[in-house]
């Protein structure tokens, strides 16, 4: 069933699959070009700012402060069509995107479908250790954390209370560090005084890292600084030990059983199934290898960008899975599409590495900006200013800023709601 669409000029139909960082960056440029007929397909109706998702998961921000309807961001233009649907495949020879039985024709295709959680061959752990990728994940994690405190308050058995008040975060990358720090602050400060039978400040928060140090993509001194700041918040950091079992009762790490009611997964990512759609061999992380101009070999009409793809920089190393990489790649694709329509050839993608940042907690973050290494309050202020600046709407910037100021002054959080049931 080929898609029924109004008459579309041949040669100018661009279909973007995925409206995350990469897809949205390309779409926002191409939507302004009247000569392009743009279709954006995403299985969700919203574009999500993942770097602040951990704050939704720990009751600091509400979902609309970090997500915006795609239709609103791109809407109102006669050359743009937004479809909320799940892409299931690509017919390269017919140049059509498959959504079940429905087919969307393209002249240029941009695949930007991001990544999913990887449990390193232990998918059976997923129900016990949810990961953080979507708003649904964040709301479910918030529910698990807050429900554990509620159940502990009602629990008369000391051992059970101990298990309920133990939260394990698996994975010491930026997401794991940010989650662990934020959960520790939630327990020590935001929930302080809210319960009669338990002291939330006595909750155990453990961060498990299989590698030798936290924040491995960061310069080493910043890893030790982040670890020291986490420990000051009361987080127990276990390095050099991998999780070998995970179930409803807790986790096993380096032979030790840790009873825990809440286990959160921040350890691994696997790319979307785009390699299978395109019939190409993926790398070990499931990503689609592309040429330096971000196209698929022998298919200059297909771009694969962001976390779904792998492309090496001038130093021969693949670009990291960062929002900035996806964003710059999206804009590069838009420029290439426009250059081709103007009769010019492709150019290789060049990543401008402005640095990396990770939040640890109140007045504490680490940052590498160019060659400068920062930590503590200055890095924390820079993290806040940069992230506010990256939010896509003015309303969200005001909302997030006022929420942060209120939280900073009161030590409280504005979205400590348990919604839904497990
Ligand atoms: C919790 C968390 C925190 C992070 N923090 C940072 C940070 O601080 N700094 C940083 O630089 N990076 C951070 N990242 C990484 C960054 O968010 C990713 O590198 C970036 O989002 C990749 O962009 P993308 O466009 O490839 O994919 P995404 O932004 O993930 O977008 C993929 C889109 O594709 C859609 N999609 C997927 N499959 C389909 C399908 N079959 N059909 C239709 N639509 C589909 C999804 O709904 C989604 O909208 C973080 C990631 C997470 C999960």
Short mmCIF file of C-alpha atoms and ligand atoms in Angstrom, two decimals:
data_model
loop_
_atom_site.label_atom_id
_atom_site.label_comp_id
_atom_site.label_asym_id
_atom_site.label_seq_id
_atom_site.Cartn_x
_atom_site.Cartn_y
_atom_site.Cartn_z
CA UNK A 1 0.00 0.00 0.00
CA UNK A 2 1.87 3.08 -1.23
CA UNK A 3 1.30 6.18 0.79
CA UNK A 4 -1.48 8.49 -0.35
CA UNK A 5 -0.03 11.96 -0.36
CA UNK A 6 -0.75 15.18 -2.18
CA UNK A 7 1.25 15.53 -5.42
CA UNK A 8 4.95 15.55 -4.51
CA UNK A 9 7.68 16.95 -6.73
CA UNK A 10 10.02 14.12 -7.70
CA UNK A 11 13.63 14.40 -6.57
CA UNK A 12 12.83 16.57 -3.57
CA UNK A 13 11.09 14.17 -1.22
CA UNK A 14 13.09 13.88 1.99
CA UNK A 15 11.95 11.41 4.65
CA UNK A 16 13.50 11.63 8.13
CA UNK A 17 12.95 8.68 10.45
CA UNK A 18 13.39 9.71 14.10
CA UNK A 19 12.94 13.21 15.50
CA UNK A 20 15.56 13.03 18.25
CA UNK A 21 18.69 15.18 18.26
CA UNK A 22 19.93 14.19 14.79
CA UNK A 23 16.59 13.98 12.98
CA UNK A 24 15.26 17.20 14.48
CA UNK A 25 18.44 19.14 13.66
CA UNK A 26 18.11 18.09 10.00
CA UNK A 27 14.34 18.66 9.96
CA UNK A 28 14.49 22.16 11.39
CA UNK A 29 16.82 23.30 8.60
CA UNK A 30 15.04 21.45 5.79
CA UNK A 31 11.57 22.55 6.94
CA UNK A 32 12.55 26.12 6.08
CA UNK A 33 13.43 25.16 2.49
CA UNK A 34 10.32 25.49 0.34
CA UNK A 35 11.97 23.43 -2.39
CA UNK A 36 12.06 20.38 -0.13
CA UNK A 37 9.06 18.17 0.54
CA UNK A 38 9.74 16.89 4.04
CA UNK A 39 8.17 13.96 5.92
CA UNK A 40 9.24 13.28 9.51
CA UNK A 41 8.25 9.96 11.07
CA UNK A 42 8.65 9.23 14.77
CA UNK A 43 6.96 6.60 16.92
CA UNK A 44 6.39 9.23 19.59
CA UNK A 45 4.70 12.57 19.21
CA UNK A 46 7.48 14.40 21.05
CA UNK A 47 11.10 15.39 20.71
CA UNK A 48 12.94 14.56 23.96
CA UNK A 49 15.87 16.31 25.60
CA UNK A 50 17.52 13.18 27.04
CA UNK A 51 20.35 14.91 28.94
CA UNK A 52 17.83 16.17 31.52
CA UNK A 53 15.74 13.01 31.65
CA UNK A 54 17.39 11.86 34.87
CA UNK A 55 15.84 14.90 36.57
CA UNK A 56 12.36 13.68 35.54
CA UNK A 57 13.27 10.22 36.87
CA UNK A 58 14.20 11.70 40.25
CA UNK A 59 11.28 14.10 40.68
CA UNK A 60 13.14 17.33 39.83
CA UNK A 61 11.41 18.21 36.56
CA UNK A 62 8.08 17.38 34.95
CA UNK A 63 7.85 15.70 31.52
CA UNK A 64 6.70 18.80 29.55
CA UNK A 65 9.81 20.63 30.71
CA UNK A 66 12.05 18.28 28.72
CA UNK A 67 9.85 17.25 25.78
CA UNK A 68 7.93 19.10 23.07
CA UNK A 69 5.44 17.97 20.40
CA UNK A 70 7.27 17.39 17.11
CA UNK A 71 4.28 18.76 15.24
CA UNK A 72 4.57 22.03 17.15
CA UNK A 73 8.32 22.31 16.54
CA UNK A 74 7.96 21.75 12.79
CA UNK A 75 4.34 22.50 12.12
CA UNK A 76 2.57 25.19 10.19
CA UNK A 77 4.58 24.72 6.99
CA UNK A 78 2.90 23.42 3.87
CA UNK A 79 6.02 21.48 2.78
CA UNK A 80 6.26 19.51 6.06
CA UNK A 81 4.34 16.42 7.10
CA UNK A 82 4.72 14.81 10.53
CA UNK A 83 3.67 11.19 11.05
CA UNK A 84 3.50 9.47 14.41
CA UNK A 85 4.21 5.86 13.54
CA UNK A 86 6.72 3.04 13.95
CA UNK A 87 8.97 2.43 10.97
CA UNK A 88 9.49 -1.29 10.41
CA UNK A 89 11.80 -1.43 7.41
CA UNK A 90 13.21 0.15 4.28
CA UNK A 91 12.84 -1.04 0.68
CA UNK A 92 16.07 0.32 -0.78
CA UNK A 93 15.40 -0.67 -4.37
CA UNK A 94 11.89 0.86 -4.44
CA UNK A 95 13.11 3.79 -2.29
CA UNK A 96 10.31 3.42 0.18
CA UNK A 97 10.11 3.48 3.97
CA UNK A 98 7.93 0.73 5.43
CA UNK A 99 5.46 1.32 8.23
CA UNK A 100 3.87 -2.10 8.44
CA UNK A 101 2.08 -2.43 5.11
CA UNK A 102 2.19 1.27 4.43
CA UNK A 103 4.96 2.65 2.19
CA UNK A 104 6.37 6.18 2.15
CA UNK A 105 8.38 7.01 -0.99
CA UNK A 106 11.58 9.02 -0.68
CA UNK A 107 14.29 10.51 -2.82
CA UNK A 108 16.51 11.13 0.19
CA UNK A 109 16.20 9.13 3.40
CA UNK A 110 17.67 10.13 6.77
CA UNK A 111 17.68 7.44 9.45
CA UNK A 112 18.14 8.85 12.96
CA UNK A 113 16.49 6.30 15.21
CA UNK A 114 18.92 6.48 18.13
CA UNK A 115 19.80 3.61 20.43
CA UNK A 116 18.13 1.26 22.92
CA UNK A 117 19.33 -0.38 26.17
CA UNK A 118 21.70 -3.30 25.98
CA UNK A 119 21.85 -5.85 28.79
CA UNK A 120 24.93 -7.55 27.29
CA UNK A 121 23.06 -10.72 26.39
CA UNK A 122 20.92 -10.74 29.56
CA UNK A 123 17.63 -9.34 28.28
CA UNK A 124 15.89 -11.26 31.09
CA UNK A 125 17.26 -8.59 33.48
CA UNK A 126 15.30 -5.82 31.77
CA UNK A 127 12.10 -6.09 33.89
CA UNK A 128 14.15 -5.90 37.12
CA UNK A 129 16.56 -3.18 36.05
CA UNK A 130 14.83 -0.60 33.83
CA UNK A 131 16.99 1.78 31.80
CA UNK A 132 16.48 5.47 31.09
CA UNK A 133 15.82 6.42 27.51
CA UNK A 134 12.24 7.65 27.16
CA UNK A 135 9.75 9.67 29.19
CA UNK A 136 7.91 6.43 30.00
CA UNK A 137 11.19 5.06 31.42
CA UNK A 138 11.68 8.19 33.52
CA UNK A 139 8.15 8.05 34.95
CA UNK A 140 8.52 4.32 35.70
CA UNK A 141 11.88 4.87 37.44
CA UNK A 142 10.44 7.74 39.48
CA UNK A 143 7.56 5.45 40.47
CA UNK A 144 9.95 2.67 41.56
CA UNK A 145 12.15 4.97 43.63
CA UNK A 146 9.31 6.82 45.38
CA UNK A 147 7.23 3.63 45.86
CA UNK A 148 10.20 1.98 47.61
CA UNK A 149 10.24 4.77 50.21
CA UNK A 150 6.44 4.50 50.64
CA UNK A 151 6.66 0.72 51.13
CA UNK A 152 9.55 1.07 53.57
CA UNK A 153 7.48 3.47 55.67
CA UNK A 154 4.77 0.81 55.96
CA UNK A 155 7.17 -2.10 56.51
CA UNK A 156 7.67 -3.57 59.99
CA UNK A 157 10.46 -6.05 59.14
CA UNK A 158 13.93 -4.50 59.39
CA UNK A 159 15.55 -6.67 56.67
CA UNK A 160 12.78 -5.91 54.20
CA UNK A 161 13.04 -2.23 55.02
CA UNK A 162 16.77 -2.39 54.30
CA UNK A 163 16.11 -3.96 50.90
CA UNK A 164 13.44 -1.38 50.10
CA UNK A 165 15.82 1.44 50.99
CA UNK A 166 18.64 0.11 48.79
CA UNK A 167 18.91 1.53 45.29
CA UNK A 168 21.50 0.19 42.87
CA UNK A 169 22.53 2.03 39.72
CA UNK A 170 24.44 -0.14 37.24
CA UNK A 171 26.83 1.74 34.96
CA UNK A 172 29.24 4.54 35.83
CA UNK A 173 28.95 6.64 32.67
CA UNK A 174 27.37 10.11 32.72
CA UNK A 175 23.80 8.79 33.07
CA UNK A 176 24.73 6.47 35.97
CA UNK A 177 26.67 9.20 37.78
CA UNK A 178 23.87 11.74 37.32
CA UNK A 179 21.20 9.28 38.46
CA UNK A 180 23.13 8.12 41.52
CA UNK A 181 23.96 11.67 42.62
CA UNK A 182 20.40 12.85 42.12
CA UNK A 183 18.88 9.87 43.98
CA UNK A 184 21.27 10.43 46.91
CA UNK A 185 20.21 14.08 47.10
CA UNK A 186 16.55 13.12 46.82
CA UNK A 187 16.93 10.79 49.82
CA UNK A 188 19.14 13.08 51.93
CA UNK A 189 17.47 16.42 51.27
CA UNK A 190 14.24 16.44 49.24
CA UNK A 191 12.51 13.68 51.23
CA UNK A 192 13.96 14.68 54.61
CA UNK A 193 11.24 15.02 57.26
CA UNK A 194 8.47 13.63 55.02
CA UNK A 195 8.21 10.22 56.77
CA UNK A 196 7.52 9.16 60.37
CA UNK A 197 8.85 5.60 60.55
CA UNK A 198 11.91 5.80 58.29
CA UNK A 199 14.72 8.24 57.74
CA UNK A 200 15.05 8.50 53.93
CA UNK A 201 18.60 9.78 54.48
CA UNK A 202 19.57 6.27 55.55
CA UNK A 203 18.83 4.88 52.09
CA UNK A 204 21.81 3.09 50.51
CA UNK A 205 22.63 4.26 46.99
CA UNK A 206 25.20 2.11 45.18
CA UNK A 207 26.83 2.85 41.84
CA UNK A 208 28.31 -0.21 40.13
CA UNK A 209 30.93 0.28 37.43
CA UNK A 210 32.51 -2.69 35.67
CA UNK A 211 35.42 -0.58 34.39
CA UNK A 212 38.31 0.80 36.44
CA UNK A 213 36.89 4.32 36.79
CA UNK A 214 33.69 6.33 36.47
CA UNK A 215 33.04 8.60 33.48
CA UNK A 216 35.51 6.81 31.22
CA UNK A 217 35.17 9.28 28.29
CA UNK A 218 36.32 12.10 30.60
CA UNK A 219 39.94 12.95 31.52
CA UNK A 220 41.04 10.77 34.46
CA UNK A 221 41.34 13.51 37.13
CA UNK A 222 37.69 14.44 36.52
CA UNK A 223 36.63 10.81 37.08
CA UNK A 224 38.26 10.81 40.53
CA UNK A 225 36.75 14.19 41.33
CA UNK A 226 33.26 12.97 40.38
CA UNK A 227 33.75 9.84 42.50
CA UNK A 228 34.88 11.87 45.51
CA UNK A 229 31.85 14.18 45.18
CA UNK A 230 29.48 11.20 44.89
CA UNK A 231 30.98 9.66 48.02
CA UNK A 232 30.48 12.94 49.85
CA UNK A 233 26.80 12.63 48.96
CA UNK A 234 26.80 9.15 50.51
CA UNK A 235 26.88 7.12 47.28
CA UNK A 236 28.80 3.81 47.58
CA UNK A 237 30.89 3.41 44.45
CA UNK A 238 31.97 -0.10 43.39
CA UNK A 239 34.46 -0.16 40.53
CA UNK A 240 35.99 -3.07 38.62
CA UNK A 241 33.07 -5.39 39.29
CA UNK A 242 30.38 -6.45 36.84
CA UNK A 243 26.83 -7.49 37.67
CA UNK A 244 26.52 -11.25 37.22
CA UNK A 245 22.89 -11.71 38.29
CA UNK A 246 19.86 -9.48 38.55
CA UNK A 247 16.35 -10.40 39.72
CA UNK A 248 13.44 -9.08 41.76
CA UNK A 249 15.45 -9.46 44.98
CA UNK A 250 18.51 -7.45 43.94
CA UNK A 251 21.84 -7.93 42.16
CA UNK A 252 24.98 -10.03 42.46
CA UNK A 253 28.21 -8.09 41.95
CA UNK A 254 31.66 -9.67 42.10
CA UNK A 255 30.19 -12.64 43.97
CA UNK A 256 28.44 -10.45 46.54
CA UNK A 257 24.66 -10.49 46.77
CA UNK A 258 23.14 -7.04 47.28
CA UNK A 259 19.44 -7.16 48.20
CA UNK A 260 17.79 -4.13 46.57
CA UNK A 261 14.22 -3.26 45.66
CA UNK A 262 15.30 -0.76 43.01
CA UNK A 263 17.92 -1.55 40.37
CA UNK A 264 18.44 0.89 37.51
CA UNK A 265 20.32 0.14 34.31
CA UNK A 266 22.67 2.75 32.85
CA UNK A 267 25.32 0.41 31.52
CA UNK A 268 24.95 -0.24 27.83
CA UNK A 269 23.33 0.92 24.64
CA UNK A 270 22.50 -0.96 21.45
CA UNK A 271 21.66 0.81 18.22
CA UNK A 272 18.20 0.65 16.65
CA UNK A 273 17.45 -2.14 14.14
CA UNK A 274 18.35 0.10 11.19
CA UNK A 275 21.18 -2.21 10.05
CA UNK A 276 18.64 -5.01 9.53
CA UNK A 277 16.25 -2.66 7.69
CA UNK A 278 19.08 -1.66 5.35
CA UNK A 279 20.51 -5.17 4.97
CA UNK A 280 24.02 -4.12 6.02
CA UNK A 281 26.48 -5.57 8.53
CA UNK A 282 26.38 -3.66 11.80
CA UNK A 283 29.36 -3.13 14.10
CA UNK A 284 29.49 -4.89 17.51
CA UNK A 285 27.24 -2.23 19.07
CA UNK A 286 24.64 -2.72 16.31
CA UNK A 287 25.46 0.56 14.57
CA UNK A 288 25.40 1.15 10.82
CA UNK A 289 28.85 2.03 9.39
CA UNK A 290 28.65 4.98 7.01
CA UNK A 291 30.98 6.84 4.66
CA UNK A 292 32.57 10.08 5.92
CA UNK A 293 29.73 12.08 4.32
CA UNK A 294 27.29 10.02 6.50
CA UNK A 295 25.77 8.11 3.57
CA UNK A 296 25.44 4.36 3.20
CA UNK A 297 28.06 2.85 0.81
CA UNK A 298 26.56 2.63 -2.72
CA UNK A 299 23.47 4.52 -1.54
CA UNK A 300 24.19 8.25 -1.60
CA UNK A 301 20.46 8.85 -1.14
CA UNK A 302 20.49 7.23 2.35
CA UNK A 303 22.01 8.99 5.36
CA UNK A 304 22.35 7.30 8.75
CA UNK A 305 23.21 9.60 11.65
CA UNK A 306 23.45 9.92 15.43
CA UNK A 307 23.55 6.93 17.79
CA UNK A 308 22.31 4.59 15.03
CA UNK A 309 25.45 5.04 12.98
CA UNK A 310 29.20 4.75 13.36
CA UNK A 311 31.60 6.91 11.41
CA UNK A 312 35.27 7.51 12.09
CA UNK A 313 36.83 10.92 12.51
CA UNK A 314 40.16 12.09 11.06
CA UNK A 315 41.98 10.35 13.97
CA UNK A 316 40.44 7.01 12.95
CA UNK A 317 38.30 6.81 16.11
CA UNK A 318 34.50 6.69 15.95
CA UNK A 319 32.62 9.75 17.13
CA UNK A 320 31.07 9.33 20.59
CA UNK A 321 27.32 8.78 21.12
CA UNK A 322 26.58 12.34 22.13
CA UNK A 323 23.75 14.76 21.48
CA UNK A 324 26.25 17.23 20.02
CA UNK A 325 27.47 14.67 17.45
CA UNK A 326 23.90 13.80 16.39
CA UNK A 327 22.97 17.45 16.23
CA UNK A 328 25.94 18.46 14.08
CA UNK A 329 25.38 15.43 11.83
CA UNK A 330 21.73 16.41 11.35
CA UNK A 331 22.74 19.89 10.27
CA UNK A 332 25.44 18.46 8.00
CA UNK A 333 22.85 16.24 6.26
CA UNK A 334 20.52 19.19 5.73
CA UNK A 335 23.37 21.19 4.18
CA UNK A 336 24.31 18.25 1.94
CA UNK A 337 20.72 17.86 0.73
CA UNK A 338 20.56 21.56 -0.12
CA UNK A 339 23.98 21.45 -1.80
CA UNK A 340 22.88 18.52 -3.97
CA UNK A 341 19.71 20.31 -5.01
CA UNK A 342 21.94 23.20 -6.04
CA UNK A 343 24.08 20.76 -8.07
CA UNK A 344 27.06 20.60 -5.71
CA UNK A 345 28.79 17.43 -4.44
CA UNK A 346 29.04 15.89 -0.96
CA UNK A 347 31.46 16.96 1.76
CA UNK A 348 32.78 14.82 4.62
CA UNK A 349 31.31 15.41 8.07
CA UNK A 350 33.63 17.12 10.55
CA UNK A 351 32.78 17.03 14.25
CA UNK A 352 33.56 20.14 16.25
CA UNK A 353 34.27 18.78 19.72
CA UNK A 354 33.33 21.49 22.21
CA UNK A 355 33.72 19.14 25.19
CA UNK A 356 31.76 16.96 27.61
CA UNK A 357 29.96 17.66 30.85
CA UNK A 358 28.37 15.62 33.61
CA UNK A 359 26.39 16.74 36.65
CA UNK A 360 27.15 15.08 39.99
CA UNK A 361 24.90 17.04 42.34
CA UNK A 362 24.33 20.38 43.99
CA UNK A 363 27.32 22.67 43.24
CA UNK A 364 29.16 19.76 41.69
CA UNK A 365 29.77 18.83 38.06
CA UNK A 366 32.74 17.95 35.88
CA UNK A 367 33.51 19.38 32.47
CA UNK A 368 36.07 19.18 29.73
CA UNK A 369 35.73 22.22 27.51
CA UNK A 370 38.35 22.11 24.79
CA UNK A 371 41.56 21.50 26.73
CA UNK A 372 40.24 23.03 29.94
CA UNK A 373 39.19 20.70 32.78
CA UNK A 374 36.71 22.06 35.29
CA UNK A 375 34.97 20.68 38.34
CA UNK A 376 32.91 21.84 41.31
CA UNK A 377 30.66 24.88 41.33
CA UNK A 378 32.02 26.53 38.16
CA UNK A 379 31.42 23.36 36.11
CA UNK A 380 27.98 23.07 37.71
CA UNK A 381 27.04 26.64 36.67
CA UNK A 382 28.34 26.01 33.13
CA UNK A 383 26.34 22.75 32.96
CA UNK A 384 23.18 24.63 33.98
CA UNK A 385 23.65 27.58 31.62
CA UNK A 386 24.50 25.34 28.65
CA UNK A 387 21.59 22.99 29.22
CA UNK A 388 19.10 25.83 29.66
CA UNK A 389 20.41 27.27 26.39
CA UNK A 390 19.93 23.95 24.59
CA UNK A 391 16.24 23.61 25.48
CA UNK A 392 14.21 24.18 22.34
CA UNK A 393 11.50 26.46 23.71
CA UNK A 394 11.58 29.73 25.62
CA UNK A 395 8.72 28.53 27.84
CA UNK A 396 10.76 25.50 28.93
CA UNK A 397 13.81 27.65 29.61
CA UNK A 398 11.82 29.83 32.01
CA UNK A 399 10.04 26.83 33.55
CA UNK A 400 13.25 24.84 34.13
CA UNK A 401 15.18 27.83 35.42
CA UNK A 402 12.48 28.75 37.95
CA UNK A 403 12.17 25.09 39.02
CA UNK A 404 15.93 24.87 39.57
CA UNK A 405 16.09 28.13 41.53
CA UNK A 406 13.19 27.01 43.75
CA UNK A 407 14.84 23.61 44.31
CA UNK A 408 18.22 25.17 45.02
CA UNK A 409 16.76 27.50 47.65
CA UNK A 410 14.40 25.00 49.32
CA UNK A 411 16.21 21.65 48.73
CA UNK A 412 12.79 20.35 47.57
CA UNK A 413 11.67 18.91 44.22
CA UNK A 414 8.58 19.86 42.31
CA UNK A 415 7.56 16.57 40.64
CA UNK A 416 7.69 13.83 43.30
CA UNK A 417 4.62 12.05 41.98
CA UNK A 418 3.96 8.33 41.76
CA UNK A 419 1.99 7.82 38.57
CA UNK A 420 0.73 4.41 37.36
CA UNK A 421 1.50 0.99 38.80
CA UNK A 422 4.18 -1.64 38.21
C1 LIG B 1 19.52 9.49 29.94
C2 LIG B 1 20.44 10.03 28.88
C3 LIG B 1 21.25 11.12 29.16
C4 LIG B 1 22.10 11.62 28.18
N1 LIG B 1 22.87 12.71 28.49
C5 LIG B 1 23.64 13.25 27.53
C6 LIG B 1 24.40 14.43 27.80
O1 LIG B 1 24.38 14.96 28.92
N2 LIG B 1 25.13 14.97 26.79
C7 LIG B 1 25.15 14.39 25.54
O2 LIG B 1 25.82 14.93 24.64
N3 LIG B 1 24.46 13.29 25.26
C8 LIG B 1 23.72 12.70 26.22
N4 LIG B 1 23.00 11.57 25.94
C9 LIG B 1 23.13 10.95 24.61
C10 LIG B 1 22.26 11.67 23.61
O3 LIG B 1 20.98 11.88 24.12
C11 LIG B 1 22.22 10.85 22.33
O4 LIG B 1 23.53 10.72 21.83
C12 LIG B 1 21.34 11.51 21.28
O5 LIG B 1 20.01 11.57 21.73
C13 LIG B 1 21.41 10.77 19.96
O6 LIG B 1 20.55 11.38 19.06
P1 LIG B 1 19.81 10.53 17.93
O7 LIG B 1 19.12 11.53 17.05
O8 LIG B 1 20.76 9.58 17.33
O9 LIG B 1 18.75 9.64 18.71
P2 LIG B 1 17.59 10.05 19.70
O10 LIG B 1 17.76 11.44 20.18
O11 LIG B 1 17.52 8.97 20.71
O12 LIG B 1 16.28 10.02 18.79
C14 LIG B 1 15.82 8.85 18.18
C15 LIG B 1 14.38 9.09 17.75
O13 LIG B 1 13.99 8.03 16.89
C16 LIG B 1 12.68 7.60 17.22
N5 LIG B 1 12.57 6.22 16.77
C17 LIG B 1 13.32 5.16 17.17
N6 LIG B 1 12.94 4.06 16.49
C18 LIG B 1 11.92 4.42 15.66
C19 LIG B 1 11.11 3.72 14.71
N7 LIG B 1 11.28 2.42 14.47
N8 LIG B 1 10.17 4.40 14.04
C20 LIG B 1 9.97 5.72 14.27
N9 LIG B 1 10.71 6.44 15.15
C21 LIG B 1 11.68 5.79 15.83
C22 LIG B 1 12.63 7.77 18.74
O14 LIG B 1 11.28 7.86 19.19
C23 LIG B 1 13.41 9.07 18.93
O15 LIG B 1 12.58 10.20 18.88
C24 LIG B 1 22.14 11.03 26.90
C25 LIG B 1 21.32 9.93 26.62
C26 LIG B 1 20.48 9.43 27.59
C27 LIG B 1 19.59 8.26 27.28
#
